[in-house]
Coordinates of C-alpha atoms in Angstrom, one line a residue:
Chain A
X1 CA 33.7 18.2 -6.0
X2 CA 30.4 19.4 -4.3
X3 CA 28.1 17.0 -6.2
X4 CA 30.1 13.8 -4.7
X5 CA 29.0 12.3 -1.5
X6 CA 29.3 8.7 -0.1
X7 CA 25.9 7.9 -0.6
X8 CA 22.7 9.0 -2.5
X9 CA 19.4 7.4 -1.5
X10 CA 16.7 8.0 -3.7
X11 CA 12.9 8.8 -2.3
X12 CA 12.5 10.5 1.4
X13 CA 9.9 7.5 2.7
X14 CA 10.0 5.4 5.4
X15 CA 13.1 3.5 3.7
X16 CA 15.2 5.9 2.5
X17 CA 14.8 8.2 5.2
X18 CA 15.6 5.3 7.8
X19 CA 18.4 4.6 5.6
X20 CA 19.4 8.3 5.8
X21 CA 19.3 9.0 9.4
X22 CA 21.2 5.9 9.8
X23 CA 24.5 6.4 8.0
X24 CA 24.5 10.1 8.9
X25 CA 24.3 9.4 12.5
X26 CA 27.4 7.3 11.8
X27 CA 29.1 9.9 10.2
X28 CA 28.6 9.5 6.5
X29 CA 28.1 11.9 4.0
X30 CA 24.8 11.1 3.0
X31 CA 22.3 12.9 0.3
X32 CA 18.2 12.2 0.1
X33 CA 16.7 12.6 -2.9
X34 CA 12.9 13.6 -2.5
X35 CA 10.5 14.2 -5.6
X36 CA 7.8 15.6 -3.7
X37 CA 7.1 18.9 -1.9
X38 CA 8.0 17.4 1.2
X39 CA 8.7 13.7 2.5
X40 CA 5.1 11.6 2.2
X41 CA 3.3 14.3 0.1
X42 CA 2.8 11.5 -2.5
X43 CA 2.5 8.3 -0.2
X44 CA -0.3 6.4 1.6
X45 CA -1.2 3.6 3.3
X46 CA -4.2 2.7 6.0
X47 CA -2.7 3.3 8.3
X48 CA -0.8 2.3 11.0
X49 CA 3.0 2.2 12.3
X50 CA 3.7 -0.7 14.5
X51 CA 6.0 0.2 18.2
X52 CA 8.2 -2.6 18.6
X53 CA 9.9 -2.4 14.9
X54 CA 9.8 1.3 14.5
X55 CA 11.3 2.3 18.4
X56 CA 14.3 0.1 17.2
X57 CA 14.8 3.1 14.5
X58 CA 13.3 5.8 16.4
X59 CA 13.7 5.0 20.2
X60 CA 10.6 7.1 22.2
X61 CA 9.5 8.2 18.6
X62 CA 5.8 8.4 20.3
X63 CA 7.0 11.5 22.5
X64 CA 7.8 13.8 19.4
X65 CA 6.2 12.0 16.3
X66 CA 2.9 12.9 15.0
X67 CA 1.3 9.8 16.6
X68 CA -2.6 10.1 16.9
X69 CA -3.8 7.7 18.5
X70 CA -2.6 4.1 20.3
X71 CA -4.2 1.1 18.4
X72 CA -6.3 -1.0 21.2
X73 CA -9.0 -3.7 19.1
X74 CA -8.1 -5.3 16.2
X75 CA -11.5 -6.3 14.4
X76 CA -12.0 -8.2 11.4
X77 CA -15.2 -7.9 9.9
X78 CA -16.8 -10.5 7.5
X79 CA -19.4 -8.6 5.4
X80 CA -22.4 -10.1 3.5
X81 CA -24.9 -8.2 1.6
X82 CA -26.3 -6.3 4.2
X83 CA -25.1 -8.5 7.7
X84 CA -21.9 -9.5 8.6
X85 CA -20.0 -10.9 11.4
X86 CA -17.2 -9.1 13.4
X87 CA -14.5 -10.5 15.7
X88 CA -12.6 -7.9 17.4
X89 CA -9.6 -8.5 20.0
X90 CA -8.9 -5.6 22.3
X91 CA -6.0 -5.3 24.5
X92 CA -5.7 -1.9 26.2
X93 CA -1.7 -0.5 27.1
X94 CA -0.2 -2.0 30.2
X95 CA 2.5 0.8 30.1
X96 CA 3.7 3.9 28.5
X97 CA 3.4 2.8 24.6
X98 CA 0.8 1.4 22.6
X99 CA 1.3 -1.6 20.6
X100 CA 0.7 0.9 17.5
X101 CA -0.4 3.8 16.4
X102 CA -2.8 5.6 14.0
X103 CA -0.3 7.7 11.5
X104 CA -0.9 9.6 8.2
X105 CA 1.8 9.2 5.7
X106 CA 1.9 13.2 4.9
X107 CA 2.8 13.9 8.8
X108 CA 4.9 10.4 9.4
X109 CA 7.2 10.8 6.5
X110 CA 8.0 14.4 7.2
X111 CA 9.1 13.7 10.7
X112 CA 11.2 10.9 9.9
X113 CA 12.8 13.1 7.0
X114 CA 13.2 15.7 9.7
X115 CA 15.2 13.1 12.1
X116 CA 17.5 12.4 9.1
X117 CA 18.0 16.2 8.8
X118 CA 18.6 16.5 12.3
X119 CA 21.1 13.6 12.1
X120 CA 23.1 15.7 9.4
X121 CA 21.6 14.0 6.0
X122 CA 21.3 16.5 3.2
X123 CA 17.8 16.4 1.9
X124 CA 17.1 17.6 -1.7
X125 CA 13.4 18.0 -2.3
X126 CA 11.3 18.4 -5.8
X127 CA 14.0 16.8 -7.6
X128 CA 13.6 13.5 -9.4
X129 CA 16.2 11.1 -10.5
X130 CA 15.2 10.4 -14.6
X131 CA 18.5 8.2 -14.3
X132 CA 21.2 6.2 -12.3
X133 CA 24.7 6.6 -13.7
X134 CA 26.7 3.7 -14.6
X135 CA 30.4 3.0 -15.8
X136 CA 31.1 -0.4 -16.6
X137 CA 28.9 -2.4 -14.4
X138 CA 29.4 -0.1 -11.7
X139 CA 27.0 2.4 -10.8
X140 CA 28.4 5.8 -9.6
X141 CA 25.8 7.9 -9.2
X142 CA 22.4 9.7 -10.4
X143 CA 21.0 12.5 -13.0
X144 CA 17.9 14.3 -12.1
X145 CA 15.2 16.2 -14.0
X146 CA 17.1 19.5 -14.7
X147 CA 20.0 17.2 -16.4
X148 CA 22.3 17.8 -13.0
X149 CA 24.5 14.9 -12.2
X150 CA 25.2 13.8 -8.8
X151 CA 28.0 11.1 -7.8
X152 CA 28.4 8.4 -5.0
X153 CA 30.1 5.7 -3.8
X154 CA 26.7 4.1 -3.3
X155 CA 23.1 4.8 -4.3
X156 CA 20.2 3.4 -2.5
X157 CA 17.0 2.9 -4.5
X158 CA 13.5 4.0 -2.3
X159 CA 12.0 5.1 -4.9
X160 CA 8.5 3.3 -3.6
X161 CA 6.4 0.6 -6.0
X162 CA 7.1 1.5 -9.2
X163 CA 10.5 2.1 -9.0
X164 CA 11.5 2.6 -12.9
X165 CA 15.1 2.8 -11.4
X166 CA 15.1 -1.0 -10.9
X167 CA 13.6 -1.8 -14.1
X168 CA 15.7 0.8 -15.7
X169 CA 18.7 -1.2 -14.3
X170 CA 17.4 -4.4 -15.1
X171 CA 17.1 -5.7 -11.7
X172 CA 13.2 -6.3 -12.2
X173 CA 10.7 -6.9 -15.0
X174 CA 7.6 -5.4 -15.8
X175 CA 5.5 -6.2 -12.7
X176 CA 2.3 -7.5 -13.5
X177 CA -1.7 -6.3 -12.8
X178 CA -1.2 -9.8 -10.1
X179 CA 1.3 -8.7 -8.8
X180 CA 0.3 -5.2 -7.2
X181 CA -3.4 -4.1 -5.2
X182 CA -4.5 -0.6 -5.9
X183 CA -5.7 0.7 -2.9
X184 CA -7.6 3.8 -2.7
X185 CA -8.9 5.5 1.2
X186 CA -10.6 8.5 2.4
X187 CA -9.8 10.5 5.1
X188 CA -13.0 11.3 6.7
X189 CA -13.5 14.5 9.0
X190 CA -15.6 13.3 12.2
X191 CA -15.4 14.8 15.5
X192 CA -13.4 13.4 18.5
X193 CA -16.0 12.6 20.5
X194 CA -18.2 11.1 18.3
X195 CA -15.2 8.7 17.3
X196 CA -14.6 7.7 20.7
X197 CA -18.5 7.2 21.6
X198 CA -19.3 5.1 18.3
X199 CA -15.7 3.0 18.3
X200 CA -15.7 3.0 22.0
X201 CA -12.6 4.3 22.8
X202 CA -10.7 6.5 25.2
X203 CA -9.2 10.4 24.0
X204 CA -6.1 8.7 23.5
X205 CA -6.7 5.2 22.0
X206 CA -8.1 4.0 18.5
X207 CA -9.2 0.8 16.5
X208 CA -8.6 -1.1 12.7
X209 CA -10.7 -3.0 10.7
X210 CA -9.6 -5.6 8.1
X211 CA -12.7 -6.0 6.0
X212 CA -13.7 -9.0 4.0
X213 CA -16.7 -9.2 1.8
X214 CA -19.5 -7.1 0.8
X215 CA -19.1 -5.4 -2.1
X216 CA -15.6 -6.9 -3.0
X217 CA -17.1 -10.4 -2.5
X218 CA -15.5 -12.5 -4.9
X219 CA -12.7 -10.2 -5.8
X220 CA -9.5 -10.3 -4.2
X221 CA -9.8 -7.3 -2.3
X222 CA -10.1 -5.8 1.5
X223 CA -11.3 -3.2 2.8
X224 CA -9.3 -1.5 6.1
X225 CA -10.6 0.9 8.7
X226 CA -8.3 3.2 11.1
X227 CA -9.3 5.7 13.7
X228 CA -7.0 8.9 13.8
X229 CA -7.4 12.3 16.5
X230 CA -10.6 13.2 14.4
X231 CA -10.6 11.6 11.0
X232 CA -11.7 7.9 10.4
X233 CA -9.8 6.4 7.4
X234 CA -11.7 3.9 5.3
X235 CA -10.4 2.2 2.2
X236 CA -10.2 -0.9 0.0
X237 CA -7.2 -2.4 -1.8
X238 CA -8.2 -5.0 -4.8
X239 CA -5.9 -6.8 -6.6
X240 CA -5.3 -4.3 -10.4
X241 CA -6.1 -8.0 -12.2
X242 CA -9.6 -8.2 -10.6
X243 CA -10.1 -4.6 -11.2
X244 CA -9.0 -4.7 -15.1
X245 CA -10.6 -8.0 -15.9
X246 CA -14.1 -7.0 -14.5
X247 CA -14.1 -3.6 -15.3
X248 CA -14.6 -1.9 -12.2
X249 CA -14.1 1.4 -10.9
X250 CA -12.5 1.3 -7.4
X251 CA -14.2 4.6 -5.8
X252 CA -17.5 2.5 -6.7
X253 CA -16.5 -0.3 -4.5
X254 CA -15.4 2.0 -1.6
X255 CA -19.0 3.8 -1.9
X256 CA -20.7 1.0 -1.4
X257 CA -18.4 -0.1 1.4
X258 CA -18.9 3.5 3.3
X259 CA -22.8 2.3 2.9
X260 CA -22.9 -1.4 4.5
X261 CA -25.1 -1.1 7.5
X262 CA -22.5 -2.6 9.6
X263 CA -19.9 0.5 8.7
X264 CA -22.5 3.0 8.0
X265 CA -23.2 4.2 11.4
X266 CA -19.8 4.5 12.4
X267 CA -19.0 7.2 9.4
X268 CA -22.4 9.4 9.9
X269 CA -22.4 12.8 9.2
X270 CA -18.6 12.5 8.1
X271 CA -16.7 14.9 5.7
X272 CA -14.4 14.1 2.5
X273 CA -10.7 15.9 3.9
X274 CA -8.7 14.0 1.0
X275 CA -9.3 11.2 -1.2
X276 CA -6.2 9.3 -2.1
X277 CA -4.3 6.5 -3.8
X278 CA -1.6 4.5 -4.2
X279 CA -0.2 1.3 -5.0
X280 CA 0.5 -1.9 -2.9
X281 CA 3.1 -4.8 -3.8
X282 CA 1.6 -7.8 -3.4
X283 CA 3.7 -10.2 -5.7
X284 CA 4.9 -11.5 -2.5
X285 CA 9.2 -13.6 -2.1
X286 CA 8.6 -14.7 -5.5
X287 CA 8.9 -10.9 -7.1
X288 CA 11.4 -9.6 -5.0
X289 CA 14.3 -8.5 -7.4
X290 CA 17.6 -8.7 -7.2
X291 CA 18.6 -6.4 -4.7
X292 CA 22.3 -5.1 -4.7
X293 CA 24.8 -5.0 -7.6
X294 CA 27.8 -3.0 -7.7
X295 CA 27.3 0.3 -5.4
X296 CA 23.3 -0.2 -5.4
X297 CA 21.0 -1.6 -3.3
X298 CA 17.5 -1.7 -3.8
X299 CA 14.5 -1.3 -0.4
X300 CA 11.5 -0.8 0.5
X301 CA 8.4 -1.0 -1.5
X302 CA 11.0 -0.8 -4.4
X303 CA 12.2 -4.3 -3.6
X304 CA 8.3 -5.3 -3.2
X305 CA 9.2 -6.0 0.9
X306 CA 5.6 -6.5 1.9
X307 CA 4.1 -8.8 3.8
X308 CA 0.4 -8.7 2.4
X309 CA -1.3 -11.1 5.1
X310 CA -0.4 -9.0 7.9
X311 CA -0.7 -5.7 6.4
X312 CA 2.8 -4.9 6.9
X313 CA 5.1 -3.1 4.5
X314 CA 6.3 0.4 6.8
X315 CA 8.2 -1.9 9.2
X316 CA 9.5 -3.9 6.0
X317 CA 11.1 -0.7 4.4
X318 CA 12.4 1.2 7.7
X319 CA 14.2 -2.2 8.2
X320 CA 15.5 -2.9 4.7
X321 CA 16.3 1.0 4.5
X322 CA 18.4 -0.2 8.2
X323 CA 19.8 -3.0 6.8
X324 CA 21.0 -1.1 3.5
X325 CA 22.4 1.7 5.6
X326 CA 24.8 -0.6 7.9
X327 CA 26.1 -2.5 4.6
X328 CA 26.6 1.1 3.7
X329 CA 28.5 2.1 6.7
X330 CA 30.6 -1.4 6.4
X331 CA 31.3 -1.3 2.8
X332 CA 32.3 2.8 3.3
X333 CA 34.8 0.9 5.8
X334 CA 36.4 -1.7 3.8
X335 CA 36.2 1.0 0.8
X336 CA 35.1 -1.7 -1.3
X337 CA 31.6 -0.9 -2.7
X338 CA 31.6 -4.0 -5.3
X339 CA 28.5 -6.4 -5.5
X340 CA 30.2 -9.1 -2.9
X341 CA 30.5 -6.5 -0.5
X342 CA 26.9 -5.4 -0.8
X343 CA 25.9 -9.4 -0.5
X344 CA 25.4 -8.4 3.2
X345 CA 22.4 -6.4 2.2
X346 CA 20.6 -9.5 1.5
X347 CA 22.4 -11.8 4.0
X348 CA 20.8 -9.2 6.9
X349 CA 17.4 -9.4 4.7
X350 CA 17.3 -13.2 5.0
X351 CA 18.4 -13.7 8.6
X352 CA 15.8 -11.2 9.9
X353 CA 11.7 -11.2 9.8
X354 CA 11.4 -9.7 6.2
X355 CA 12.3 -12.6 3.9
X356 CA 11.8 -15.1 6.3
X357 CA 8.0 -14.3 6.8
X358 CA 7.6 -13.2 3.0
X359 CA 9.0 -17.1 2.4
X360 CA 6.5 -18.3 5.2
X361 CA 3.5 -16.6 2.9
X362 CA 4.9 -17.2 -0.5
X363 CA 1.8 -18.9 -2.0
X364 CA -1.2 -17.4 0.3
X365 CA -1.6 -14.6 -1.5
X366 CA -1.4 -16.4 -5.0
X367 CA -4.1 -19.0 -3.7
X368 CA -6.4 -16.6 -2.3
X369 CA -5.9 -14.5 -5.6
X370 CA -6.5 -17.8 -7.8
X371 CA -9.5 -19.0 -5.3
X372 CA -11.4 -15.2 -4.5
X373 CA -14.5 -16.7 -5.2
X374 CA -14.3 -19.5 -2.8
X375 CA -12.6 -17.6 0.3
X376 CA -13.6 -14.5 -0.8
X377 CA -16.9 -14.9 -1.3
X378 CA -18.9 -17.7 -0.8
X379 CA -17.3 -19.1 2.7
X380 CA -17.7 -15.8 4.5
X381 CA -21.0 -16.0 3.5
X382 CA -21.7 -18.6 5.2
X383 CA -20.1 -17.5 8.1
X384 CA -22.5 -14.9 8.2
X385 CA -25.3 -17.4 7.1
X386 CA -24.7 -19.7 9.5
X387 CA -24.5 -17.0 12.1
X388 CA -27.8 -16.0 10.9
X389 CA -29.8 -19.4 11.4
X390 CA -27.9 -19.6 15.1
X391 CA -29.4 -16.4 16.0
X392 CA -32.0 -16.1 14.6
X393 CA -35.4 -18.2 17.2
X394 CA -38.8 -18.7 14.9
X395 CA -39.6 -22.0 16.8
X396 CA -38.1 -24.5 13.8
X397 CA -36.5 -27.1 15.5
X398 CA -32.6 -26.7 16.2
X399 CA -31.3 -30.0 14.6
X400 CA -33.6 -29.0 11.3
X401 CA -31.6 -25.9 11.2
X402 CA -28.5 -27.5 11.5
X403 CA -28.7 -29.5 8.8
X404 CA -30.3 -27.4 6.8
X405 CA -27.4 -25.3 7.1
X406 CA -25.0 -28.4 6.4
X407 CA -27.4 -29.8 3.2
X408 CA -27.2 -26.0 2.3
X409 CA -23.2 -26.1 1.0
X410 CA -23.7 -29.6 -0.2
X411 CA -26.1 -27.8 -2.6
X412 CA -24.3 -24.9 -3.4
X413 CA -20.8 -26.9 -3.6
X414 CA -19.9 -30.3 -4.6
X415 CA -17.9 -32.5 -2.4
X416 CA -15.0 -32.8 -4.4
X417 CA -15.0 -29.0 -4.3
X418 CA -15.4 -28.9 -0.9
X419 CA -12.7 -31.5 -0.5
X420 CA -10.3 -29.3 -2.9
X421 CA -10.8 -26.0 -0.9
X422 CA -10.1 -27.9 2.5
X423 CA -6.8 -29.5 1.1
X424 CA -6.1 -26.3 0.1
X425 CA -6.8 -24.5 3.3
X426 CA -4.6 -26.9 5.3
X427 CA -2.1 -26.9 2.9
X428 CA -1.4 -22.7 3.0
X429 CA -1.9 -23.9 6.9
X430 CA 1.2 -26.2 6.3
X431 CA 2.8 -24.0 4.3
X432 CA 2.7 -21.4 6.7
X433 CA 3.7 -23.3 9.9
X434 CA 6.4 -26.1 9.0
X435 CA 8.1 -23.8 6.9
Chain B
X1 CA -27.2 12.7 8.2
X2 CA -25.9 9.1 6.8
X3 CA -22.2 9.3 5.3
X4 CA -23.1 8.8 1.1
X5 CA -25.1 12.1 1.8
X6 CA -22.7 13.8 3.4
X7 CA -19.3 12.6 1.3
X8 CA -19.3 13.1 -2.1
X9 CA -19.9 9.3 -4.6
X10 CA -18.8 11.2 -7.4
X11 CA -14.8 11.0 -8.7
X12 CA -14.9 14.8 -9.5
X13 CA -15.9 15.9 -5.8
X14 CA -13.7 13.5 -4.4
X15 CA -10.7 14.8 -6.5
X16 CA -11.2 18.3 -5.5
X17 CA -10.1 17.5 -1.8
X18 CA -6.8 16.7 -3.1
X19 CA -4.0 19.3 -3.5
X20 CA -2.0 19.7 -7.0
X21 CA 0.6 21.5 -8.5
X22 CA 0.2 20.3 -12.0
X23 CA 2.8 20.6 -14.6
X24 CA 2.5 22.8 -18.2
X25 CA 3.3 19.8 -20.3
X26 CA 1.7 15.8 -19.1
X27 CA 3.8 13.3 -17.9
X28 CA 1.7 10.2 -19.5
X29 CA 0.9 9.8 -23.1
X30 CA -0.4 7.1 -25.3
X31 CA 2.2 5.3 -27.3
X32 CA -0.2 4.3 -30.2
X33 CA -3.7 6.0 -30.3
X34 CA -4.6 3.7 -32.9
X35 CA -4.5 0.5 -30.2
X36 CA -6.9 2.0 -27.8
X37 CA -9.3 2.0 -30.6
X38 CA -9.6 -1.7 -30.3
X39 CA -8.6 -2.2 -26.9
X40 CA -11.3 -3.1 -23.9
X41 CA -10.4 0.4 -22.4
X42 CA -10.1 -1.0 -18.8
X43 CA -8.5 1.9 -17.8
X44 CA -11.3 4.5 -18.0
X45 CA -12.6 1.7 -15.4
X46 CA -9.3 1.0 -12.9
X47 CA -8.1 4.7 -12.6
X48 CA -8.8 5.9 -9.3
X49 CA -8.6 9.4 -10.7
X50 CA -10.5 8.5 -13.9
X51 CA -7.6 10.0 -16.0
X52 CA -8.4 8.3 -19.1
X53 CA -11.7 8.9 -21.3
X54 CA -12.6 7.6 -24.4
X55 CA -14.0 10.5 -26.6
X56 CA -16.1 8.6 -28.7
X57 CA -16.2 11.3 -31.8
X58 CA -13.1 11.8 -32.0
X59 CA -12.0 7.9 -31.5
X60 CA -9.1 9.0 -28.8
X61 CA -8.4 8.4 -25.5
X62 CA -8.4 11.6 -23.5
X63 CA -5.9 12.0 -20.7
X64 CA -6.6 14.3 -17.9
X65 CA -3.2 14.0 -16.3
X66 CA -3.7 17.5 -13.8
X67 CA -6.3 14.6 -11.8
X68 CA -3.6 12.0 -11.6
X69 CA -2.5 10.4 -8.0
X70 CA 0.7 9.2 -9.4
X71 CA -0.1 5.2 -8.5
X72 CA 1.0 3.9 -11.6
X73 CA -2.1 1.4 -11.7
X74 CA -1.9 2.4 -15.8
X75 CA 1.5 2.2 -16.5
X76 CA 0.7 -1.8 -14.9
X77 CA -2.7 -2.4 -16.0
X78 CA -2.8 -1.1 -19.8
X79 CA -3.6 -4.8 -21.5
X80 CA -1.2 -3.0 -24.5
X81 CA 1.5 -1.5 -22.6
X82 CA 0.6 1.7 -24.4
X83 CA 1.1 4.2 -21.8
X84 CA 4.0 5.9 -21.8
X85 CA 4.2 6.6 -17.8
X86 CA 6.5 8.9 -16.0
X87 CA 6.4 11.0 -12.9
X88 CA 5.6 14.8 -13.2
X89 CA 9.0 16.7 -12.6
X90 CA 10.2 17.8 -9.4
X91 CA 8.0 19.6 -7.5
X92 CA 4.7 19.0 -9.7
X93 CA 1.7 16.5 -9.3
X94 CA -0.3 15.4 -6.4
X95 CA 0.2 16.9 -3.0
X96 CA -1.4 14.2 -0.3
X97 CA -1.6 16.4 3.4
X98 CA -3.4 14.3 5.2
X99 CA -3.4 10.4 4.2

């Protein structure tokens, strides 16, 4: 039978086509299912792949991949109204690599669909799965959107953070507006030089900003800046609950952002190349689903593998998509494709980084989500408040501004209050360390 | 010349950087037309495409599915679960080259 193979993976992103490249390097007869003109034509993210994870997949991956350029200053900017404060940290290469690089989703996916290619992985583009194909509690395979039927001895779901595969199989429910961030960016056109004079940078190296504040103060939402070749990406993700409940538009937010005064300058005289969106998981280890059953296993943004706090979620599905494709490779061994088998899949997922950081920040991103106002809002404005009086010299006295400053959040907040966000703080702090 | 002069604010503008193969027939409907008539509408707000319009005359929601980005932010965020959400076919919808 021609439509038979040992293993279908569905959706040609960073999972499935680690997955893919994988089990076909080890000899397996593996078909990728891609719904898209070509791998990434429908995916985004800020964005940046990090070196250390990825070379593991794709060792010296920055000598043919469409890399643009090496990530040197992380800076986190805390915006008010019109100030803001920014702490940057900037560590240039010591050696050959860059601790990451700048990436666009279109040009990233494709090449790592291409390795999977190379490796002897069939890929099958503009075809969607409508279905996966059961018998008994087993399933053997998928059906696609002209009604063809393809069979397997295992099927790998990648099919990104909707995936109506794993709610059509009942490993998942219907996720909810808190659990996911809608993130919209803009790739702007500005030239190379003028990137590397305003961010300060070499030809070859580039910067991120995580923003807080400004005009997603009080909403949980951020705002992220990446430098490519000759493009600057700027975008926001806010949680889909703050954006429902309070009615707003999320291309507002991001014009306003583009216009702070402390982003402004940086993006003048840019160019709209492509507006984009796309959505984020951020229901954190407590929305994972289940993630294997009888010849299935579920990765990726699929299986909501995202670690929100750090921005990570590339690294998350290349390893899951790994991690699937080894349990693959050993189950394809034992011939035994049966749920206990596939265990392994989340055995590997618990002993490595993925759950055990997404169990280290299990309840951040529910307390910030449940407390925006407080951490979102009104403390890193006084950040920039405080920052403001310590800058600022008009002759007052030093100790008057001081505790003007200090008599300032007693107004504004009540001690208990105060007290409550603290406990709060150190417990996340607690949470996040003694785990 | 500063950046909100020289990139387009408006959703329209902003779409037409993007690439799309749209399909013949849409792949999202409304379920009941008759609940959106009381609903909050939230989702002529949230889309990042602005997909969904409320045509006041006519008391329907109008879906412009050739702008969508495929996020699924509706299929999550409809306060009815009213949207009947799938992706376009093989081949069809949004086209992202460059993010």
């Amino acid at each position: 039978m021609n439509n038979s193979t040992d293993i279908i993976i569905i959706g040609a992103g960073p999972s499935g086509t680690a997955a893919a490249m994988i089990l076909a390097q080890a000899g397996k007869r593996v078909v990728l299912i891609e719904r898209g003109d070509f791998s990434g034509c429908k995916n985004m993210f800020g964005g940046a792949i990090y070196t250390t994870p990825t070379k593991e997949i794709y060792p010296e991956f920055w000598n043919t991949a469409p890399v643009e350029r090496g990530i040197i200053r992380h800076s986190y900017a805390l915006l008010g109204e019109l100030d803001g404060t920014t702490i940057s940290y900037d560590k240039q290469s010591s050696g050959e690599t860059y601790e990451a690089y700048s990436v666009t989703r279109a040009k990233w996916d494709r090449w790592c669909a291409q390795q999977a290619e190379e490796a002897g992985a069939v890929l099958v583009k503009e075809t969607l799965v409508k279905e996966i194909l059961k018998d008994g509690n087993r399933i053997i395979g998928v059906k696609t959107d002209t009604g063809e039927e393809f069979f397997s001895k295992i099927v790998i779901i990648a099919d990104g953070v909707n995936s109506i595969l794993a709610k059509q199989l009942g490993f998942r429910k219907d996720i909810k507006p808190e659990h996911v961030a809608l993130s919209i960016k803009e790739v702007l056109s500005i030239q190379k030089e003028a990137i590397e004079e305003r961010f300060n940078l070499s030809d070859k190296t580039g910067c991120t900003y995580t923003i807080i504040g400004g005009p997603m103060s009080g909403i949980t939402g951020m705002g992220f800046l990446y430098t490519g070749t000759n493009t600057v990406s700027i975008g926001v993700g806010v949680s889909l609950d703050d954006l429902q409940k309070n009615f707003l538009k999320p291309y507002d937010i991001l014009n306003e952002l583009k216009k702070h005064p402390i982003l402004s300058p940086l993006l003048k005289g840019a160019t709209l190349k492509e507006y984009s969106a796309h959505l984020i998981p951020e229901g954190g280890f407590k929305t994972i689903p289940k993630l294997y059953g009888n010849g299935v296993m579920i990765t990726g943004d699929a299986a909501m593998l995202v670690n929100n706090v750090h921005w990570e979620g590339t690294n998350l599905a290349m390893f899951s998509g790994k991690y699937a494709a080894e349990t693959a490779i050993e189950a394809l061994e034992k011939n035994d494709f049966s749920e206990n088998t596939l265990a392994l899949y989340e055995k590997k997922l618990k002993n490595s980084f993925i759950l055990k950081d997404m169990k280290t920040y299990e309840d951040v991103v529910p307390t910030i989500e449940k407390n925006a106002e407080a951490f979102l809002g009104y403390y890193p404005q006084k950040v920039n408040e405080f920052m403001d009086m310590f800058t600022t010299v008009d002759g007052i006295e030093k100790k008057t501004k001081y505790t003007g400053f200090i008599s300032s959040v007693f107004k504004e907040k009540t001690l208990p209050s105060l007290i409550k966000d603290g406990i709060k703080l150190v417990k996340l702090a607690a949470g996040v360390f003694v785990k | 010349m500063s950046v909100e002069k020289t990139t387009p604010g408006n959703i329209d503008e902003k779409l037409s950087t993007i690439k799309y193969k749209p399909d013949e027939k849409s792949h999202l409907s409304v379920i009941n037309q008759d609940k959106c008539k009381d609903c909050n509408k939230a989702c002529t707000f949230f889309c990042p495409a602005r997909v969904y319009e409320w045509d006041e005359s006519q008391q329907t929601l109008i879906i412009k599915y050739e702008n969508c980005l495929e996020c699924g932010a509706c299929r999550i965020g409809c306060i009815n679960q009213n949207i009947n959400w799938e992706y376009p076919n093989g081949g069809f919808g949004v086209i992202f080259k460059n993010s």
